[in-house]
CSV table of C-alpha atoms and ligand atoms in Angstrom, one decimal:
chain,number,residue,atom,x,y,z
A,7,MET,CA,96.1,76.8,87.7
A,8,ASP,CA,93.8,74.2,86.3
A,9,GLY,CA,90.1,73.7,86.2
A,10,THR,CA,90.0,71.9,89.5
A,11,THR,CA,90.5,75.1,91.4
A,12,ILE,CA,87.6,76.7,89.6
A,13,ASP,CA,85.2,73.9,90.5
A,14,SER,CA,86.5,73.7,94.1
A,15,PRO,CA,87.5,77.2,95.3
A,16,GLU,CA,89.6,77.0,98.4
A,17,THR,CA,87.7,77.3,101.6
A,18,SER,CA,90.0,80.3,102.5
A,19,ALA,CA,88.8,82.3,99.4
A,20,SER,CA,87.9,85.9,100.1
A,21,ASP,CA,84.4,87.3,99.3
A,22,ALA,CA,85.8,89.0,96.3
A,23,GLU,CA,87.3,85.7,95.0
A,24,LYS,CA,84.1,83.8,95.6
A,25,LEU,CA,82.1,86.6,93.8
A,26,ALA,CA,84.5,86.3,90.8
A,27,HIS,CA,83.9,82.6,90.6
A,28,PHE,CA,80.2,83.0,90.9
A,29,GLU,CA,80.0,85.7,88.2
A,30,ALA,CA,82.2,83.7,85.8
A,31,ARG,CA,80.1,80.5,86.3
A,32,ALA,CA,76.8,82.4,86.0
A,33,ALA,CA,77.9,83.9,82.7
A,34,GLY,CA,78.9,80.4,81.5
A,35,ASP,CA,82.5,81.6,81.4
A,36,ASP,CA,84.2,78.6,83.0
A,37,GLU,CA,86.3,77.8,80.0
A,38,LYS,CA,87.4,81.4,79.6
A,39,LEU,CA,88.2,81.7,83.2
A,40,ALA,CA,90.3,78.4,83.1
A,41,TYR,CA,92.1,79.8,80.0
A,42,PHE,CA,92.7,83.1,81.7
A,43,GLU,CA,94.1,81.5,84.9
A,44,ALA,CA,96.3,79.2,82.8
A,45,ARG,CA,97.8,82.2,81.0
A,46,ILE,CA,98.6,83.8,84.4
A,47,ALA,CA,100.1,80.6,85.7
A,48,ARG,CA,102.3,80.5,82.6
A,49,GLY,CA,103.5,84.1,83.4
A,50,GLU,CA,101.8,85.6,80.3
A,51,LYS,CA,100.7,89.2,80.5
A,52,ILE,CA,97.0,90.0,80.2
A,53,GLU,CA,96.5,92.9,77.8
A,54,PRO,CA,93.6,95.4,77.5
A,55,GLY,CA,91.6,93.6,74.7
A,56,ASP,CA,91.9,90.2,76.3
A,57,TRP,CA,89.0,88.5,78.1
A,58,MET,CA,89.3,88.9,81.9
A,59,PRO,CA,86.8,88.3,84.8
A,60,SER,CA,84.9,91.4,85.8
A,61,GLU,CA,86.4,91.1,89.3
A,62,TYR,CA,89.9,91.2,87.9
A,63,ARG,CA,89.0,94.4,86.0
A,64,ARG,CA,87.4,95.9,89.0
A,65,GLN,CA,90.3,95.2,91.3
A,66,LEU,CA,92.8,96.6,88.9
A,67,ILE,CA,90.8,99.8,88.3
A,68,ARG,CA,90.5,100.2,92.1
A,69,MET,CA,94.1,99.7,92.7
A,70,ILE,CA,95.6,101.5,89.7
A,71,SER,CA,93.3,104.6,90.2
A,72,GLN,CA,94.2,104.7,93.9
A,73,HIS,CA,97.8,104.5,93.0
A,74,ALA,CA,97.4,107.3,90.4
A,75,HIS,CA,95.6,109.5,93.0
A,76,SER,CA,98.5,108.8,95.5
A,77,GLU,CA,101.0,110.1,93.0
A,78,ILE,CA,99.0,113.2,92.3
A,79,VAL,CA,98.2,114.0,95.9
A,80,GLY,CA,101.7,113.0,96.8
A,81,GLN,CA,103.1,116.0,95.0
A,82,LEU,CA,101.5,118.3,97.6
A,83,PRO,CA,103.5,117.6,100.8
A,84,GLU,CA,106.9,117.9,99.0
A,85,GLY,CA,105.7,120.6,96.6
A,86,ALA,CA,105.2,122.8,99.6
A,87,TRP,CA,108.9,122.9,100.1
A,88,ILE,CA,110.1,123.8,96.6
A,89,THR,CA,110.2,127.5,97.4
A,90,ARG,CA,111.9,126.8,100.7
A,91,ALA,CA,114.6,124.3,99.7
A,92,PRO,CA,117.9,125.3,101.3
A,93,SER,CA,119.9,125.7,98.0
A,94,LEU,CA,119.4,126.0,94.3
A,95,ARG,CA,120.7,122.5,93.8
A,96,ARG,CA,118.2,121.1,96.3
A,97,LYS,CA,115.4,123.1,94.7
A,98,MET,CA,116.2,121.8,91.2
A,99,ILE,CA,116.3,118.2,92.4
A,100,LEU,CA,113.0,118.5,94.3
A,101,LEU,CA,111.3,120.2,91.4
A,102,ALA,CA,112.3,117.4,89.1
A,103,LYS,CA,111.1,114.8,91.7
A,104,VAL,CA,107.7,116.5,92.1
A,105,GLN,CA,107.3,116.7,88.3
A,106,ASP,CA,108.1,112.9,88.1
A,107,GLU,CA,105.2,112.2,90.5
A,108,ALA,CA,102.9,114.1,88.1
A,109,GLY,CA,104.2,111.9,85.3
A,110,HIS,CA,103.6,108.8,87.3
A,111,GLY,CA,100.0,109.8,87.9
A,112,GLU,CA,99.6,110.3,84.2
A,113,TYR,CA,100.9,106.8,83.3
A,114,LEU,CA,98.7,105.2,85.9
A,115,TYR,CA,95.5,107.1,84.9
A,116,HIS,CA,96.3,105.9,81.3
A,117,ALA,CA,96.8,102.3,82.5
A,118,ALA,CA,93.4,102.4,84.3
A,119,GLU,CA,91.8,103.9,81.2
A,120,THR,CA,92.9,100.8,79.2
A,121,LEU,CA,90.4,98.9,81.5
A,122,GLY,CA,87.5,101.2,80.6
A,123,ALA,CA,87.6,103.7,83.5
A,124,THR,CA,87.3,107.3,82.3
A,125,ARG,CA,89.5,110.1,83.6
A,126,GLU,CA,86.4,112.0,84.6
A,127,GLU,CA,85.0,109.1,86.7
A,128,MET,CA,88.4,108.7,88.5
A,129,LEU,CA,88.8,112.4,89.2
A,130,GLU,CA,85.2,112.6,90.5
A,131,ALA,CA,85.9,109.7,92.8
A,132,LEU,CA,89.0,111.4,94.2
A,133,LEU,CA,87.5,114.8,94.7
A,134,SER,CA,84.2,113.6,96.2
A,135,GLY,CA,86.2,111.5,98.7
A,136,LYS,CA,84.9,108.2,97.4
A,137,ALA,CA,88.4,107.0,96.3
A,138,LYS,CA,91.3,106.4,98.6
A,139,TYR,CA,94.8,107.5,98.2
A,140,SER,CA,97.9,106.5,100.2
A,141,ASN,CA,97.6,107.1,103.9
A,142,ILE,CA,101.0,108.6,103.9
A,143,PHE,CA,99.9,111.8,102.2
A,144,ASN,CA,97.5,112.7,105.0
A,145,TYR,CA,100.4,113.8,107.2
A,146,PRO,CA,101.9,117.3,107.1
A,147,THR,CA,105.5,118.2,106.1
A,148,LEU,CA,106.7,120.4,109.0
A,149,THR,CA,110.4,120.8,108.3
A,150,TRP,CA,112.9,120.4,105.4
A,151,ALA,CA,114.0,117.1,107.0
A,152,ASP,CA,110.5,115.7,106.2
A,153,VAL,CA,111.4,116.1,102.5
A,154,GLY,CA,114.5,113.9,103.1
A,155,VAL,CA,112.5,111.3,105.1
A,156,ILE,CA,109.7,111.1,102.5
A,157,GLY,CA,112.3,110.5,99.8
A,158,TYR,CA,114.3,108.0,101.8
A,159,LEU,CA,111.6,106.0,103.7
A,160,VAL,CA,108.4,106.6,101.8
A,161,ASP,CA,109.9,106.2,98.3
A,162,PHE,CA,111.9,103.2,99.5
A,163,ALA,CA,108.7,101.6,100.7
A,164,ALA,CA,107.0,102.4,97.4
A,165,ILE,CA,109.9,100.9,95.5
A,166,LEU,CA,109.6,97.6,97.3
A,167,ASN,CA,105.8,97.5,96.6
A,168,GLN,CA,106.2,98.7,93.0
A,169,THR,CA,109.0,96.3,92.1
A,170,MET,CA,106.5,93.6,93.0
A,171,LEU,CA,103.9,95.2,90.8
A,172,ALA,CA,106.3,95.5,87.9
A,173,HIS,CA,105.9,91.7,87.7
A,174,CYS,CA,102.1,91.8,87.9
A,175,SER,CA,99.9,90.0,85.4
A,176,TYR,CA,98.3,93.1,83.8
A,177,GLY,CA,100.7,94.3,81.0
A,178,PRO,CA,100.0,98.1,81.0
A,179,TYR,CA,100.4,98.3,84.9
A,180,ALA,CA,103.5,96.1,84.9
A,181,ARG,CA,105.2,98.2,82.1
A,182,ALA,CA,104.3,101.5,83.8
A,183,MET,CA,105.9,100.2,87.0
A,184,VAL,CA,109.2,99.5,85.3
A,185,ARG,CA,109.8,103.2,84.4
A,186,ILE,CA,108.2,104.4,87.7
A,187,CYS,CA,110.6,102.3,89.7
A,188,MET,CA,113.6,103.7,87.9
A,189,GLU,CA,112.5,107.2,88.8
A,190,GLU,CA,111.7,106.2,92.3
A,191,ASN,CA,115.3,105.0,92.8
A,192,PHE,CA,116.4,108.5,92.0
A,193,HIS,CA,113.9,109.8,94.5
A,194,LYS,CA,115.1,107.5,97.2
A,195,LYS,CA,118.7,108.7,96.6
A,196,GLN,CA,117.7,112.3,96.9
A,197,GLY,CA,116.0,111.7,100.2
A,198,GLN,CA,118.8,109.5,101.5
A,199,ASP,CA,121.3,112.2,100.6
A,200,ILE,CA,119.3,114.8,102.6
A,201,VAL,CA,118.9,112.5,105.6
A,202,ILE,CA,122.7,111.7,105.6
A,203,THR,CA,123.6,115.4,105.3
A,204,LEU,CA,121.4,116.3,108.2
A,205,ALA,CA,122.4,113.3,110.3
A,206,ARG,CA,126.0,114.4,109.9
A,207,GLY,CA,125.3,118.1,110.4
A,208,THR,CA,124.9,120.3,113.5
A,209,LEU,CA,123.1,119.2,116.6
A,210,ARG,CA,120.0,121.1,115.5
A,211,GLN,CA,120.0,119.4,112.1
A,212,LYS,CA,120.4,116.0,113.7
A,213,ALA,CA,117.5,116.7,116.0
A,214,MET,CA,115.4,117.9,113.1
A,215,VAL,CA,116.0,114.7,111.1
A,216,GLN,CA,115.4,112.6,114.2
A,217,ASP,CA,112.1,114.3,114.7
A,218,ALA,CA,111.1,113.7,111.1
A,219,ILE,CA,111.9,110.0,111.5
A,220,ASN,CA,109.9,109.9,114.7
A,221,ARG,CA,106.8,111.3,112.9
A,222,TRP,CA,107.1,109.3,109.6
A,223,TRP,CA,108.2,105.9,110.9
A,224,TRP,CA,104.8,104.4,111.8
A,225,PRO,CA,102.8,105.9,108.8
A,226,THR,CA,105.5,104.5,106.5
A,227,LEU,CA,104.9,101.0,107.9
A,228,MET,CA,101.2,101.4,107.4
A,229,MET,CA,101.7,102.2,103.7
A,230,PHE,CA,102.0,98.5,103.0
A,231,GLY,CA,98.4,98.1,103.9
A,232,PRO,CA,96.6,96.3,106.8
A,233,PRO,CA,98.0,93.0,108.2
A,234,ASP,CA,97.5,90.0,106.0
A,235,ASN,CA,94.7,88.6,108.3
A,236,ASP,CA,92.8,91.8,107.8
A,237,SER,CA,93.4,92.4,104.0
A,238,PRO,CA,90.2,91.6,102.2
A,239,ASN,CA,91.6,92.1,98.7
A,240,SER,CA,94.9,90.2,99.0
A,241,ALA,CA,93.6,86.7,98.3
A,242,VAL,CA,92.1,87.5,94.9
A,243,LEU,CA,95.0,89.8,93.9
A,244,ILE,CA,97.5,87.1,94.7
A,245,ARG,CA,95.4,84.4,93.0
A,246,TRP,CA,95.5,86.4,89.8
A,247,GLY,CA,99.1,87.5,89.9
A,248,ILE,CA,98.4,91.2,90.6
A,249,LYS,CA,100.2,91.0,93.9
A,250,THR,CA,102.9,88.4,94.3
A,251,ARG,CA,103.9,89.2,97.9
A,252,THR,CA,101.7,90.0,100.8
A,253,ASN,CA,101.4,93.3,102.8
A,254,ASP,CA,103.2,91.8,105.8
A,255,GLU,CA,106.0,90.2,103.7
A,256,LEU,CA,106.8,93.5,102.0
A,257,ARG,CA,106.5,95.5,105.3
A,258,GLN,CA,109.0,93.0,107.0
A,259,ASP,CA,111.4,93.3,104.0
A,260,PHE,CA,111.3,97.1,104.4
A,261,ILE,CA,111.9,96.9,108.1
A,262,ASP,CA,114.8,94.5,107.8
A,263,LYS,CA,116.5,96.7,105.1
A,264,ILE,CA,115.9,100.2,106.6
A,265,VAL,CA,116.6,99.6,110.3
A,266,PRO,CA,120.3,98.9,110.0
A,267,GLU,CA,120.7,101.8,107.6
A,268,LEU,CA,119.1,104.3,110.1
A,269,HIS,CA,121.1,102.9,113.0
A,270,ALA,CA,124.3,103.3,111.0
A,271,LEU,CA,123.5,107.0,110.7
A,272,GLY,CA,123.1,107.3,114.5
A,273,LEU,CA,119.4,107.7,114.2
A,274,THR,CA,116.9,105.9,116.4
A,275,ILE,CA,113.5,104.4,115.7
A,276,PRO,CA,110.5,105.5,117.8
A,277,ASP,CA,109.6,101.9,118.9
A,278,PRO,CA,110.8,100.8,122.3
A,279,LYS,CA,109.8,97.2,121.4
A,280,LEU,CA,111.9,97.0,118.3
A,281,HIS,CA,114.4,94.2,118.6
A,282,TYR,CA,116.4,91.8,116.4
A,283,ASP,CA,115.0,88.3,116.4
A,284,GLN,CA,117.9,85.8,116.0
A,285,ALA,CA,115.5,82.9,115.2
A,286,SER,CA,114.0,84.6,112.1
A,287,SER,CA,117.0,86.8,111.4
A,288,SER,CA,114.7,89.8,111.2
A,289,TRP,CA,113.7,92.9,113.1
A,290,LYS,CA,110.5,92.7,115.1
A,291,THR,CA,108.5,95.9,115.8
A,292,GLY,CA,106.0,96.7,118.5
A,293,PRO,CA,102.2,96.8,117.5
A,294,ILE,CA,101.1,99.1,114.7
A,295,GLN,CA,98.2,101.5,115.6
A,296,TRP,CA,95.8,100.3,112.9
A,297,ASP,CA,93.0,102.5,114.4
A,298,GLU,CA,95.1,105.5,113.3
A,299,PHE,CA,95.4,104.0,109.8
A,300,ARG,CA,91.7,103.5,109.5
A,301,GLN,CA,91.0,107.1,110.5
A,302,VAL,CA,93.6,108.4,108.1
A,303,ILE,CA,92.4,106.5,105.1
A,304,ARG,CA,88.8,107.5,105.7
A,305,GLY,CA,90.0,111.1,105.5
A,306,ARG,CA,89.1,111.9,109.1
A,307,VAL,CA,92.1,114.1,109.6
A,308,PRO,CA,92.7,117.8,108.8
A,309,CYS,CA,95.4,117.2,106.2
A,310,ASN,CA,92.9,115.2,104.0
A,311,GLN,CA,90.5,118.2,103.8
A,312,GLU,CA,93.4,120.5,103.0
A,313,ARG,CA,94.7,118.2,100.2
A,314,MET,CA,91.2,117.9,98.7
A,315,GLN,CA,90.7,121.6,98.7
A,316,VAL,CA,94.0,122.1,96.9
A,317,ARG,CA,93.1,119.4,94.3
A,318,THR,CA,89.6,120.8,93.8
A,319,ARG,CA,90.9,124.3,93.2
A,320,ALA,CA,93.5,122.9,90.7
A,321,HIS,CA,90.7,121.0,88.9
A,322,GLU,CA,88.5,124.1,88.7
A,323,ASP,CA,91.4,126.3,87.6
A,324,GLY,CA,92.1,123.8,84.8
A,325,ALA,CA,88.6,123.9,83.4
A,326,TRP,CA,89.6,126.4,80.7
A,327,VAL,CA,92.3,124.0,79.5
A,328,ARG,CA,89.8,121.1,79.2
A,329,GLU,CA,87.3,123.3,77.4
A,330,ALA,CA,90.0,124.5,74.9
A,331,MET,CA,91.0,120.9,74.2
A,332,GLN,CA,87.4,119.9,73.7
A,333,ALA,CA,86.9,122.8,71.3
A,334,TYR,CA,90.0,121.9,69.4
A,335,ALA,CA,88.9,118.2,69.2
A,336,GLU,CA,85.5,119.2,67.9
A,337,ARG,CA,87.1,121.5,65.2
A,338,TYR,CA,89.6,118.8,64.3
A,339,SER,CA,86.8,116.2,63.9
A,340,THR,CA,84.8,118.5,61.6
A,341,GLY,CA,87.9,119.3,59.5
A,342,VAL,CA,88.1,122.9,60.5
A,343,VAL,CA,91.7,122.2,61.8
A,344,SER,CA,94.0,120.1,59.8
A,345,THR,CA,96.5,117.5,61.1
A,346,SER,CA,99.4,119.9,60.3
A,347,ASN,CA,97.7,122.4,62.6
A,348,GLU,CA,96.9,124.9,59.9
A,349,GLU,CA,93.5,126.5,59.7
A,350,HIS,CA,91.6,126.1,56.4
B,12,LIG,N1,96.6,103.9,102.0
B,12,LIG,O1,92.8,94.6,101.2
B,12,LIG,P1,93.9,95.6,101.4
B,12,LIG,C1,104.3,107.1,96.3
B,12,LIG,C2,93.1,100.2,101.7
B,12,LIG,S1,102.7,106.7,95.8
B,12,LIG,C3,95.3,104.0,101.8
B,12,LIG,O2,95.2,95.1,101.9
B,12,LIG,P2,95.2,95.9,98.8
B,12,LIG,C4,104.7,108.5,96.2
B,12,LIG,C5,92.8,99.4,100.5
B,12,LIG,O3,92.7,100.3,99.4
B,12,LIG,C6,102.7,105.0,96.0
B,12,LIG,N2,94.5,102.9,101.7
B,12,LIG,O4,94.2,96.3,100.0
B,12,LIG,C7,104.0,109.5,95.5
B,12,LIG,C8,91.5,98.7,100.9
B,12,LIG,O5,90.4,99.5,100.7
B,12,LIG,P3,89.3,99.4,99.5
B,12,LIG,C9,101.3,104.5,96.3
B,12,LIG,C10,95.0,101.7,101.9
B,12,LIG,O6,94.8,96.7,97.6
B,12,LIG,C11,104.4,110.8,95.5
B,12,LIG,C12,91.7,98.5,102.4
B,12,LIG,O7,92.6,99.4,102.8
B,12,LIG,N3,101.4,103.0,96.1
B,12,LIG,O8,105.0,106.3,96.6
B,12,LIG,O9,95.2,94.4,98.7
B,12,LIG,C13,105.5,111.2,96.3
B,12,LIG,C14,92.1,97.1,102.7
B,12,LIG,O10,93.5,96.8,102.2
B,12,LIG,C15,96.4,101.5,102.1
B,12,LIG,C16,100.4,102.3,95.6
B,12,LIG,O11,99.3,102.8,95.5
B,12,LIG,C17,97.2,102.6,102.2
B,12,LIG,N4,98.5,102.6,102.4
B,12,LIG,O12,96.6,96.3,99.3
B,12,LIG,C18,106.2,110.2,97.0
B,12,LIG,C19,100.7,100.9,95.3
B,12,LIG,N5,96.6,100.2,102.2
B,12,LIG,O13,90.1,99.9,98.2
B,12,LIG,C20,105.9,108.9,96.9
B,12,LIG,C21,99.5,100.2,94.7
B,12,LIG,C22,95.4,99.6,102.1
B,12,LIG,O14,89.0,97.9,99.4
B,12,LIG,N6,98.6,99.6,95.7
B,12,LIG,N7,94.5,100.5,101.9
B,12,LIG,O15,88.2,100.3,99.9
B,12,LIG,C23,98.9,98.4,96.3
B,12,LIG,O16,100.0,97.8,96.2
B,12,LIG,C24,97.8,97.9,97.2
B,12,LIG,O17,96.6,98.5,96.9
B,12,LIG,C25,98.2,98.1,98.7
B,12,LIG,C26,96.9,97.7,99.6
B,12,LIG,C27,99.4,97.3,99.1
B,12,LIG,C28,98.4,99.6,99.1
């Protein structure tokens, strides 16, 4: 990108993008902005100490903290099945997966901290309902098949989105994504394995997995975010290399990959309008219920209240750990505790 784009922002620029230009110009930061955008155009990573427009920082904190919250809240629907997994092997695998999600949340909170957000602020935003987390975790897990479908469909959707983010312009986020994607691939395999087993099982097992697909199909499509023409953040995120593919492009990619796989297992998709379009060589779905999406992300569903109650209780129960760490840090800073952990 060169200076021309800065002086003449495209007429299609989003409000966020226009605000970013306005702020940068008002602060006399035209040259810095041009240099920043040229670095992104060259494929360089932006690192924590580098100059960045305040709108770039704000967008990243918004997105990364929401992503972190999704990983943390995302432990709950599957975690509920750890004690009810049908075998020791399934239990061990699920336990490892849920622990991975906690780790992902940690990497992501750290990535957001590199931008100046504090853990306290982010947690406060989550627990007070100010911050969003992925729509998908506001649905209940009713049967064991739901665990398989979350791993197979939801983690696959997440992989497509996160593989894109592994190439994003902000170094700490991109690097966190590389490791997260490797682990997500394992998660997808565990889910796919459950779905295949149930689809090849008894009539009751097959009905159970079909029911799970029926309930999770549409929420999974919504995970990619609203349609491109109703996605206020996309323009600025794409301009600055945070997103490199749009919500609709990623959603279509997911549909084209997953539909033949589910059909091959003898499973159906709960969409009477789904059809293969020869002209575009892709699967076309019926309309997505975006009203439902809006209700769900605003937390206007019972599952959201339940998730927040569990997280709030966990936060309160963890108060003594935070206090102990604080006390230790104070004693360490005054030299009462040495680096080798021995008391003087
Ligand atoms: N859910 O302008 P748009 C996982 C909001 S966890 C809720 O298109 P953007 C897993 C959006 O925030 C993986 N809200 O937004 C974990 C915005 O509202 P605000 C989670 C959504 O950012 C455990 C408004 O709608 N992945 O896989 O350009 C176990 C307008 O949207 C959603 C990530 O978090 C949604 N699905 O694009 C198992 C990936 N979609 O903030 C599995 C990181 C949109 O302006 N995030 N909204 O008030 C992203 O890639 C992007 O933020 C999105 C949305 C593609 C999700």
